[in-house]
Each structure stands twice: as C-alpha cells, then as structure tokens.
Amino acid sequence: MTELLPVAVLGARGRMGSEAVRAIGAAPDLDLVAALGSSDPLESLVSAGAAVVVDLTVPEATASNVRFLVDHGMHAVVGTTGWTADRLAELEAQLAGSPATGVLIAPNFALGSVLASAFAATAARYFESVEIIELHHPDKVDAPSGTAARTAQLIASARAAAGVPLAPDATRDELDGARGARVDGVPVHSVRLRGLTAHQEVLLGSPGEQLTIRHDSYDRASFMPGVLLGIRSVAGHPGLTVGLDGYLDLQTGGRS
Amino acid sequence: MTELLPVAVLGARGRMGSEAVRAIGAAPDLDLVAALGSSDPLESLVSAGAAVVVDLTVPEATASNVRFLVDHGMHAVVGTTGWTADRLAELEAQLAGSPATGVLIAPNFALGSVLASAFAATAARYFESVEIIELHHPDKVDAPSGTAARTAQLIASARAAAGVPLAPDATRDELDGARGARVDGVPVHSVRLRGLTAHQEVLLGSPGEQLTIRHDSYDRASFMPGVLLGIRSVAGHPGLTVGLDGYLDLQTGGRS
Amino acid sequence: MTELLPVAVLGARGRMGSEAVRAIGAAPDLDLVAALGSSDPLESLVSAGAAVVVDLTVPEATASNVRFLVDHGMHAVVGTTGWTADRLAELEAQLAGSPATGVLIAPNFALGSVLASAFAATAARYFESVEIIELHHPDKVDAPSGTAARTAQLIASARAAAGVPLAPDATRDELDGARGARVDGVPVHSVRLRGLTAHQEVLLGSPGEQLTIRHDSYDRASFMPGVLLGIRSVAGHPGLTVGLDGYLDLQTGGRS
Amino acid sequence: MTELLPVAVLGARGRMGSEAVRAIGAAPDLDLVAALGSSDPLESLVSAGAAVVVDLTVPEATASNVRFLVDHGMHAVVGTTGWTADRLAELEAQLAGSPATGVLIAPNFALGSVLASAFAATAARYFESVEIIELHHPDKVDAPSGTAARTAQLIASARAAAGVPLAPDATRDELDGARGARVDGVPVHSVRLRGLTAHQEVLLGSPGEQLTIRHDSYDRASFMPGVLLGIRSVAGHPGLTVGLDGYLDLQTGGRS
C-alpha cells in the first residue's frame, strides 16, 4: 500500500485556495489534512501532521507563514505574491539552517504559461525579430499584463546575453501607439476583447520562417496541475526555488 | 467556339504589370492583344482591338490613360493609386456620356483581403469589442498599414451607423503604446517581423465568443485572381465602381 | 416612455432556458411575463400577454408548442432541434393563414458562429482550396461536429453553384485519416483537446494568399445576444425564417 | 584582425547548395574557399584549405563524401538525407580514430522547426491532450509530412517515458478520417491548401489552458541561419551529432 502525502492549505477559503482544496481532495496520492482560513492558528498544521503546506494567502501574511513552516520542517508551496528581494534573502538565510526543507515560490502555477515563457526565452536568441501580443478581457486595468512584461524581460536578457541586436524596424511614419509599448526594447501589444480570459503570443521571425508560442488560459482550473506538481516535487528540491520552471524538465527535447 | 476577350495591359514592364501579362497569357478565355510600356502610344490599343484595358501604371499617368480609354469605348480595370475625389468626379462626368463603358478602380486586388475587410465591416456591429492586428516585414516604413487603417474606418462607420458604442476598456495603468493606435476609435496594433510579408487579423469579441478574420498575403501572385475577375466582370458593370468588392457576390451566405 | 416587449420562455428550467430567463430579465427593453417548465400549461402564455415566446424545450414538444403559439398570434423564437422537413412544411402551411406572425427556427444562436458560416460560404467560390478544422473538448462523442458538417455543405454547394472544381490535392501516400473526413468533398479535421470548448476554423487558399475565418465559443453566454436579437426582430419578419442569418444584415460590407 | 573560417560547399549547384554558397559569401566571418559540383574532385578541398565542409549532395554520395572529409581532418556539416543506422555506425567508428573532428548530420536546418519540435517534446508530458496539425501546399504527395511524423514520435516517446496515458477521446460516432491519422497514438491532421508552403502546429491542452507551438516555413532562406550556425559550431562539437538541436542551447529558459 502506498502512503498518502499529508498536505494542508492556507487561505483555503479564497478563490485559489478553495480550488486547491478541491484538487488535493481529488488526487489519489494526496491526503488533505488541514484547510485553514485566515483566523485559524498555524499550530494546527503541526497536530494535523502536514508534510507539505500550500500557501495561497495574502502578501501581508505569506512571509511569516513560510517562516513558521520552515521552523517546523514543513515543505512550502507558495502562490502568494509580495516576495521582495529582502524577504527572499531572509528566507534563504533561514533555509540554510534547515537543509532538508524545500520552499517553492511560484508567481504562476499555469504549466503552459511557465513553459511558454521558458520556450520564448530559449528561442529568442535564434531569431532576428521578436514581439509579444497579449490578449485579455476588457475589465483588466493594466496594460501590458505582468506576465507579458516578465516574458519581454526574459527575452531581452537572453538576447543581450547572446549578443543579439535589437530587432530591425524601418518604421518612420507611425500613428502614435501602433508599434506597441517597449519593454526592455521588445514591442508588446495589448488587446482587450470581451469574451477572452488571458492569452499570450510570442512571435519570432527570421528570413523565411516564423515561430509562434501561444498560451491560452481559459479558467482558474489551469493552475491546479501546477499546484499538484509543486506539492509532489517540493520535498525533492530542498532549499529555495523561485518559479515553477525550476521543477520542470526543460531538456526532454530530444532529437529531431 | 467561344470567342476570346481581347485584353491589353498598360504598365506592362512594371512588377504588377509583368505579373498581369503572365496571368492573362495563361487564361484560356483571354487574348492578350497589347502590352504597353510608358513610352508606347495609347493609340496602338485601338488598332489592337482591346476591349478591356488593365492600367497598372503610375499616379501621374492613370487619369489621362483612363480618359483615353473611356473616349474610345474601352472598359478599364485600374490598379494604380492616385485617384483623388476630383479625379473621380471628372471620370464619373465623362462616363455619364458613355453609359455602356465600365471602369473599375481597385486599390486592392487581393480577393482574400477585400473579402476580409467586407466581412469585418459586416460583423462589426454584432460584437461588443473589436481590434485589429496587422503584421508586416520590418522594412515597412508606415504603421499602421493603409489596409488596416481603411479596415478600421469601415468598422467604425458600420458600428456608428448601427449605434454600437465604443468597445469597453478598463485600462487605467498603461505603458505608453501598449493599447495600440486608435483609428476612428478602433485599436490597431502593428507587428513588424522578419520573415513575414503582409498579414491582418480582425478580432471581434462578445460574452462567451470570439470571431477572428485573418488574411495572409504571401506573394504578389495573390493579386492576379482579382485582376482576372475584374477583366471578366467589367463589361457587365457599366459606370464607375470603386473597390473590387463591388464585383463580388457578398450575399451567397445561405442558411446555417 | 417606451413600452416594454412582453416575452415568455418555454423550457425555462433547462440550461439554455435559465440563461435566457436571466438575459431577458437583464434587458432594459424586454419584460419577462412568463417562464414555463415542461409541466406548466401553455394557456398561461395567453393570460400573461406574451407577444414573443422563446421555445427552448425538447424535440418532442417543440412542434406542438409552436403550433399553439401561431394559433394564438404569438411570435416564436425557437432554439429546439428536431424540425424535420415535414414539420417545417406543416408550420409554413399554418403560417399562411396567419400572415402577421413571425417564427424563427435557429439551430445556432451564436452570432459569431452564424456569421462565420455565412462568410465561409460567401468566400468559398473565390478560392482554389478550402478545408475546415473544428476543435472541441474530448468528451464530445461525434466527429466532425454538426456545425462543421453544415459549414462544409454550405461551402460545397456555394462552390458547385459557381462552378468551382474540387480543391487540388496531390496526396498519393497517405497514412489513413491524415487528410481528414470528406463532407461533400470538403476535408474536415476534428481536434479533441482538454481545455477547449467549441472552436472552428475555415481555411481558404489561393496562389499567394490565405483567408482564415475562426470562431471560438467559450461559454453558453455566447448564445444570448442571438436570442435577444431574435426576440427583438421576429415581429418584423412575418412568416418562417430558418437560421439566424436571415435576421442579420450581411451586406454592410462597404468599400475597401 | 580576426581570421576568417575557410568553408567549402559540396553540391554547390543544387537548390540548397546555391543558397548556401550565397549565405556563406555574405557572412563576414566565413571565407568560401571552394564550391564543388558533382563532377569536381574532392581532392580540391584539401588544396583549398577548407576547415569546414558543407555536404548538400545526394543520398548516394554523402556517406563517401563524409568519409573523405573525416580522413582529411575536415569538419562536416551534412544536410543530405540517406543516413541509415549502418552508415551512422560506420561513421562513428571512423570518428573514434579522429577525436578532434566534428560531424553534424541535420535532417532539418530550419532553427524554428527544430526548436518547435524540441519544445513540443518537452511540453508533451505536462498536458493531458496533444494533437498535431500540419499544413502544406497541395502539390505535396505524402501525408502526414515527415516532420509531423517525427514530431509525433518525439511527443509519444516523451509521454511514454513520463508515464502519461493516451489523451482522452470520447469519440464514438466518427466520419471516417475526421480524427486524423495516428502516429504512435498521437493524432496528426494534414491540411493541403494552395498558397501555403510548410507549416506545423502542435496543440497541447489541459483543464483550463492550451499551449500552441506553431512553425511557419515560407522560404528555403529559412534553412541558412541553421547552416551557418552548424558551420560556426561544428569544430566545437567533436564526434557525431545528429540533429541541429544538439548545437542549440535549449536551457536558457530562465525564471518566470
């Protein structure tokens, strides 16, 4: 008989948290031993015997939550934002004294989105041109999206590291805004359309060919496979990992 | 035995003209009776017996060429730009005295592009949101493309006529240019990518659904079916027609 | 003060019906005067004073429902399937005696889908090649989808009417199924992918150019604008109309 | 002053060969020292002082060409097909005695295509569903394309290695061919459309999300960046490498 992995969720009443509770409950290899809301004491995690704890709370609470978890030798899978460089440095210092404990801090649990960003950054140095189109519902207040901005930064830094010049652009006569926003020199275009959720396309071009990497996110359900992968993998990755891609095998690739 | 239609080409040494000469030569129902360069006299069209003349010359020459053609009762298919409102008015006046003669002035002979614009304008009133993405090679100097600007104008005027409000857009925090250029209120995004030729996508969205109309132009060959359609149809459309869509049956549609 | 249009829904407890009840309730120009389930008597429509009745019931009930509505001079907007040629003929006979009454029978209320099919049929005669790709969730039992099959039939009959030959295809060495299914000679490819809902792409190609018409349906909400359009338009279209496209202005198009 | 790399081309009169001659001639760091046709003696490569030789000949000639090159300590970049397992084994044996010599055998020099295949194989284990659509001009005789078949095999073997089951598919009522061909269990759909060149799309789906990796090949020019990368890298990769992806950095990825 296989032993089940005892898992707990912090922020279990939130939108992401309640999805996670459902997904863990449905996973045959996981045992949900605690589902805490903001007023529940963290101590109950200890008595519940949680080995892995998922933090889906709020920026104000996450750093002290994770400190508690590492103190008690529990692995942490964190989807909450608000991790400044200072907080990360403190956490790394704490983890140095707890070498068997793993912490994953993942700003994005959608596997497809994480893979798309990694692929775009990998491909960026091999093409003359690269641009990003992101498409969202029209109730979004920021443009471009945070994911698009981060993808552009990854692309720009991969190109800079490989010595690739800026993409060619002969535009002389531009209606203001037509060529998009520039993030580290990469043009980013933001479409807002009723009916859409969250979508991103990276277009790469060279003489005679084009590579397009597109991710469509239709539903919050898309985060759950990444959360489960984090839960199952965190014990095997002691120390701090930032970004779910740190747990992915990006080298399967193989011969073509 | 079917009689062949006698056709002539003006501007036959240019890039479009030489393609047209080739396409007419290959058409089993057409007879290329003259192929004139800029220094050849128009009178030779008369002796050659041309019934339809294709004008692919330059903006400076096209108005007087067409005047000559109408004077001599020849139908004209014109791909040259430079037709101002004044010139069009003069031409219409002349055609009033020559009621059997047809003139087609078509800024765009790519059937797919003409259909895409017409479909976008037709659909525009039925959707909450609409945006345009146009994609071209990076040697293009203007952004957005003329076709995209015209498509946006058609869309905007169809929506205005139907009383459709501007698309919703909650953007408050925009990196300059992210939301594209506005043409009559329609956002237009211009991508410039090595490897591409000329491409355009109209995206329409409403709650729960999206309609996308995309046209890809890979090659000047794409203009020839439109030129041939113009040649074959012009005699059946006396008077002035602006835009190849005037010759298309946009109502086949049928039951779904 | 504008008078509200009194509307009733049959099949109001079903999935489509309850969406329709919500959509009508939210429309400022409509007044929901009755919402009937399968056991409620149709007579209550009369006392409620419904002018337009939406039938979203089952194939077994729809024909007698509509007969009752026409008998009582109420306009009908019908989304239920099961309308055989015989039933349609009976209905037309009945409507001949009730010349002011309108009936719309619409197998598909998604405006984008209806427009996409109409555009594909319109464009089909102008291109050398045409194929359809439809993409759905993997729980769908039939392939291709009914919508794709109908679109292929519309395309094939438009091409036949215009004398366009079958698309060229040099395939001699085919792994079974690679070239898709043939519906009236049009290749149709069915993709089944977790995460998707209902999507369709019509690809049209000629030398040097491609036209793509894509419809994405993400949600049942996409049917409601079409239902509302039917409700608002049915009184203005006396007699029988099959297909929502009969109520659409497919000719806005305009100059390009 | 930087020294130029002396490069020669075999098969220099062929379509790929003449493109390669042009591309090498235009590269500022390369010196084209010989361009041989099928009747020219290989010995002239030695007197010309070629350090890297590009073989773009025919299946019958390539094995003996490469044997000669390795014998003379020249690095080889090979685009010719026809390398059976036996020939590869012989070549490896020969290279064992020439440990500083590098040979690249690349069935595909389009960087975008190679990257697309590698990304698809990497992503395949993380998604519930995966299908391939390949699109080509209608003069192609085989369906699916060799590239699509290889991509399907890479995907299938990556999923098998990770223990991922076949994609779900509830289809019970299928019009013959609708669900495509199966290559190692992966559905592959082949579209043939006038106007297209060579295109491939890998679609991956999981609950709530989709990842699409698309490659468009418009022109033979797309192979040249890969040929140049091979030329510049082969000396740094002694021994045999099969597939251009062996020379690519597929791990740039980075944090998202």
CSV table of N, CA and C in Angstrom, one decimal, chain C residues 82-141:
chain,number,residue,atom,x,y,z
C,82,GLY,N,-34.9,19.2,-34.0
C,82,GLY,CA,-35.9,18.2,-34.3
C,82,GLY,C,-36.9,18.7,-35.4
C,83,TRP,N,-36.6,19.8,-36.1
C,83,TRP,CA,-37.5,20.2,-37.1
C,83,TRP,C,-37.3,19.6,-38.4
C,84,THR,N,-38.0,18.5,-38.7
C,84,THR,CA,-37.9,17.8,-40.0
C,84,THR,C,-38.5,18.6,-41.1
C,85,ALA,N,-38.3,18.2,-42.3
C,85,ALA,CA,-38.9,18.8,-43.5
C,85,ALA,C,-40.4,18.8,-43.4
C,86,ASP,N,-40.9,17.7,-42.9
C,86,ASP,CA,-42.4,17.6,-42.8
C,86,ASP,C,-42.9,18.6,-41.8
C,87,ARG,N,-42.3,18.7,-40.6
C,87,ARG,CA,-42.8,19.6,-39.6
C,87,ARG,C,-42.7,21.1,-40.1
C,88,LEU,N,-41.6,21.3,-40.9
C,88,LEU,CA,-41.4,22.7,-41.4
C,88,LEU,C,-42.5,23.0,-42.4
C,89,ALA,N,-42.9,22.0,-43.2
C,89,ALA,CA,-43.9,22.2,-44.2
C,89,ALA,C,-45.3,22.5,-43.6
C,90,GLU,N,-45.6,21.7,-42.5
C,90,GLU,CA,-46.8,21.9,-41.8
C,90,GLU,C,-46.9,23.3,-41.2
C,91,LEU,N,-45.7,23.7,-40.6
C,91,LEU,CA,-45.7,25.1,-40.0
C,91,LEU,C,-45.9,26.2,-41.0
C,92,GLU,N,-45.3,26.0,-42.2
C,92,GLU,CA,-45.5,27.0,-43.2
C,92,GLU,C,-46.9,27.1,-43.7
C,93,ALA,N,-47.6,26.0,-43.8
C,93,ALA,CA,-49.0,25.9,-44.1
C,93,ALA,C,-49.8,26.7,-43.1
C,94,GLN,N,-49.5,26.4,-41.8
C,94,GLN,CA,-50.2,27.1,-40.8
C,94,GLN,C,-50.0,28.6,-40.8
C,95,LEU,N,-48.7,29.0,-41.1
C,95,LEU,CA,-48.4,30.4,-41.1
C,95,LEU,C,-49.0,31.2,-42.2
C,96,ALA,N,-49.3,30.4,-43.3
C,96,ALA,CA,-50.0,31.1,-44.5
C,96,ALA,C,-51.3,31.7,-44.1
C,97,GLY,N,-51.9,31.1,-43.0
C,97,GLY,CA,-53.2,31.6,-42.5
C,97,GLY,C,-53.0,32.6,-41.4
C,98,SER,N,-51.8,33.0,-41.1
C,98,SER,CA,-51.6,33.9,-40.0
C,98,SER,C,-50.4,34.8,-40.5
C,99,PRO,N,-50.7,35.7,-41.5
C,99,PRO,CA,-49.6,36.3,-42.2
C,99,PRO,C,-48.8,37.4,-41.4
C,100,ALA,N,-49.3,37.8,-40.3
C,100,ALA,CA,-48.6,38.7,-39.5
C,100,ALA,C,-47.6,38.1,-38.5
C,101,THR,N,-47.7,36.8,-38.3
C,101,THR,CA,-47.0,36.1,-37.3
C,101,THR,C,-45.6,35.7,-37.8
C,102,GLY,N,-44.6,35.9,-37.0
C,102,GLY,CA,-43.2,35.5,-37.4
C,102,GLY,C,-42.7,34.3,-36.5
C,103,VAL,N,-42.0,33.4,-37.2
C,103,VAL,CA,-41.4,32.3,-36.5
C,103,VAL,C,-39.9,32.2,-36.9
C,104,LEU,N,-39.0,32.2,-36.0
C,104,LEU,CA,-37.6,32.0,-36.3
C,104,LEU,C,-37.2,30.6,-35.7
C,105,ILE,N,-36.7,29.8,-36.5
C,105,ILE,CA,-36.1,28.5,-36.1
C,105,ILE,C,-34.6,28.6,-36.3
C,106,ALA,N,-33.9,28.6,-35.2
C,106,ALA,CA,-32.5,28.8,-35.3
C,106,ALA,C,-31.7,27.7,-34.6
C,107,PRO,N,-31.0,26.8,-35.4
C,107,PRO,CA,-30.3,25.7,-34.8
C,107,PRO,C,-29.0,26.3,-34.0
C,108,ASN,N,-28.7,27.5,-34.3
C,108,ASN,CA,-27.5,28.1,-33.7
C,108,ASN,C,-27.7,29.6,-33.4
C,109,PHE,N,-27.6,29.9,-32.1
C,109,PHE,CA,-27.9,31.3,-31.7
C,109,PHE,C,-26.6,32.1,-31.6
C,110,ALA,N,-25.4,31.5,-31.7
C,110,ALA,CA,-24.2,32.2,-31.5
C,110,ALA,C,-23.9,33.1,-32.8
C,111,LEU,N,-24.0,34.4,-32.6
C,111,LEU,CA,-23.9,35.3,-33.7
C,111,LEU,C,-22.6,35.1,-34.5
C,112,GLY,N,-21.5,34.9,-33.7
C,112,GLY,CA,-20.2,34.7,-34.4
C,112,GLY,C,-20.2,33.5,-35.2
C,113,SER,N,-20.8,32.4,-34.7
C,113,SER,CA,-20.8,31.2,-35.5
C,113,SER,C,-21.6,31.3,-36.7
C,114,VAL,N,-22.8,31.9,-36.6
C,114,VAL,CA,-23.6,32.1,-37.8
C,114,VAL,C,-22.9,33.0,-38.8
C,115,LEU,N,-22.3,34.1,-38.4
C,115,LEU,CA,-21.6,34.9,-39.3
C,115,LEU,C,-20.4,34.2,-39.9
C,116,ALA,N,-19.7,33.4,-39.1
C,116,ALA,CA,-18.5,32.7,-39.7
C,116,ALA,C,-19.0,31.7,-40.8
C,117,SER,N,-20.1,31.0,-40.6
C,117,SER,CA,-20.6,30.1,-41.6
C,117,SER,C,-21.0,30.9,-42.9
C,118,ALA,N,-21.7,32.0,-42.7
C,118,ALA,CA,-22.1,32.7,-43.9
C,118,ALA,C,-20.9,33.3,-44.6
C,119,PHE,N,-19.9,33.8,-43.9
C,119,PHE,CA,-18.7,34.4,-44.6
C,119,PHE,C,-18.0,33.3,-45.3
C,120,ALA,N,-17.9,32.1,-44.7
C,120,ALA,CA,-17.1,31.0,-45.3
C,120,ALA,C,-17.8,30.6,-46.6
C,121,ALA,N,-19.2,30.5,-46.6
C,121,ALA,CA,-19.9,30.2,-47.8
C,121,ALA,C,-19.7,31.2,-48.9
C,122,THR,N,-19.7,32.5,-48.4
C,122,THR,CA,-19.6,33.6,-49.4
C,122,THR,C,-18.2,33.5,-50.1
C,123,ALA,N,-17.2,33.3,-49.3
C,123,ALA,CA,-15.8,33.3,-49.8
C,123,ALA,C,-15.4,32.1,-50.6
C,124,ALA,N,-16.1,31.0,-50.3
C,124,ALA,CA,-15.7,29.7,-50.8
C,124,ALA,C,-15.5,29.7,-52.4
C,125,ARG,N,-16.3,30.4,-53.1
C,125,ARG,CA,-16.2,30.3,-54.6
C,125,ARG,C,-15.0,31.1,-55.1
C,126,TYR,N,-14.4,31.9,-54.3
C,126,TYR,CA,-13.3,32.8,-54.8
C,126,TYR,C,-11.9,32.2,-54.5
C,127,PHE,N,-11.8,31.0,-53.9
C,127,PHE,CA,-10.6,30.4,-53.6
C,127,PHE,C,-10.4,29.0,-54.2
C,128,GLU,N,-9.1,28.6,-54.4
C,128,GLU,CA,-8.8,27.4,-55.0
C,128,GLU,C,-9.0,26.2,-54.0
C,129,SER,N,-8.6,26.4,-52.8
C,129,SER,CA,-8.7,25.4,-51.8
C,129,SER,C,-9.5,25.8,-50.6
C,130,VAL,N,-10.1,24.9,-49.9
C,130,VAL,CA,-10.8,25.2,-48.7
C,130,VAL,C,-10.9,23.9,-47.8
C,131,GLU,N,-10.5,24.1,-46.5
C,131,GLU,CA,-10.6,23.0,-45.6
C,131,GLU,C,-11.2,23.5,-44.2
C,132,ILE,N,-11.7,22.6,-43.4
C,132,ILE,CA,-12.2,23.0,-42.1
C,132,ILE,C,-11.5,22.3,-41.0
C,133,ILE,N,-11.2,23.0,-40.0
C,133,ILE,CA,-10.7,22.4,-38.7
C,133,ILE,C,-11.6,22.8,-37.6
C,134,GLU,N,-12.2,21.8,-37.0
C,134,GLU,CA,-13.0,22.1,-35.8
C,134,GLU,C,-12.4,21.5,-34.6
C,135,LEU,N,-12.4,22.2,-33.4
C,135,LEU,CA,-11.7,21.8,-32.2
C,135,LEU,C,-12.7,21.8,-31.1
C,136,HIS,N,-12.8,20.7,-30.3
C,136,HIS,CA,-13.7,20.6,-29.2
C,136,HIS,C,-13.0,19.9,-28.0
C,137,HIS,N,-13.7,20.0,-26.9
C,137,HIS,CA,-13.3,19.2,-25.7
C,137,HIS,C,-13.4,17.7,-26.0
C,138,PRO,N,-12.6,16.9,-25.3
C,138,PRO,CA,-12.5,15.5,-25.6
C,138,PRO,C,-13.7,14.6,-25.1
C,139,ASP,N,-14.7,15.2,-24.5
C,139,ASP,CA,-15.9,14.5,-24.1
C,139,ASP,C,-16.9,14.4,-25.2
C,140,LYS,N,-16.7,15.1,-26.3
C,140,LYS,CA,-17.6,15.1,-27.4
C,140,LYS,C,-17.6,13.7,-28.1
C,141,VAL,N,-18.9,13.2,-28.4
C,141,VAL,CA,-18.9,11.9,-29.0
C,141,VAL,C,-18.9,11.8,-30.5
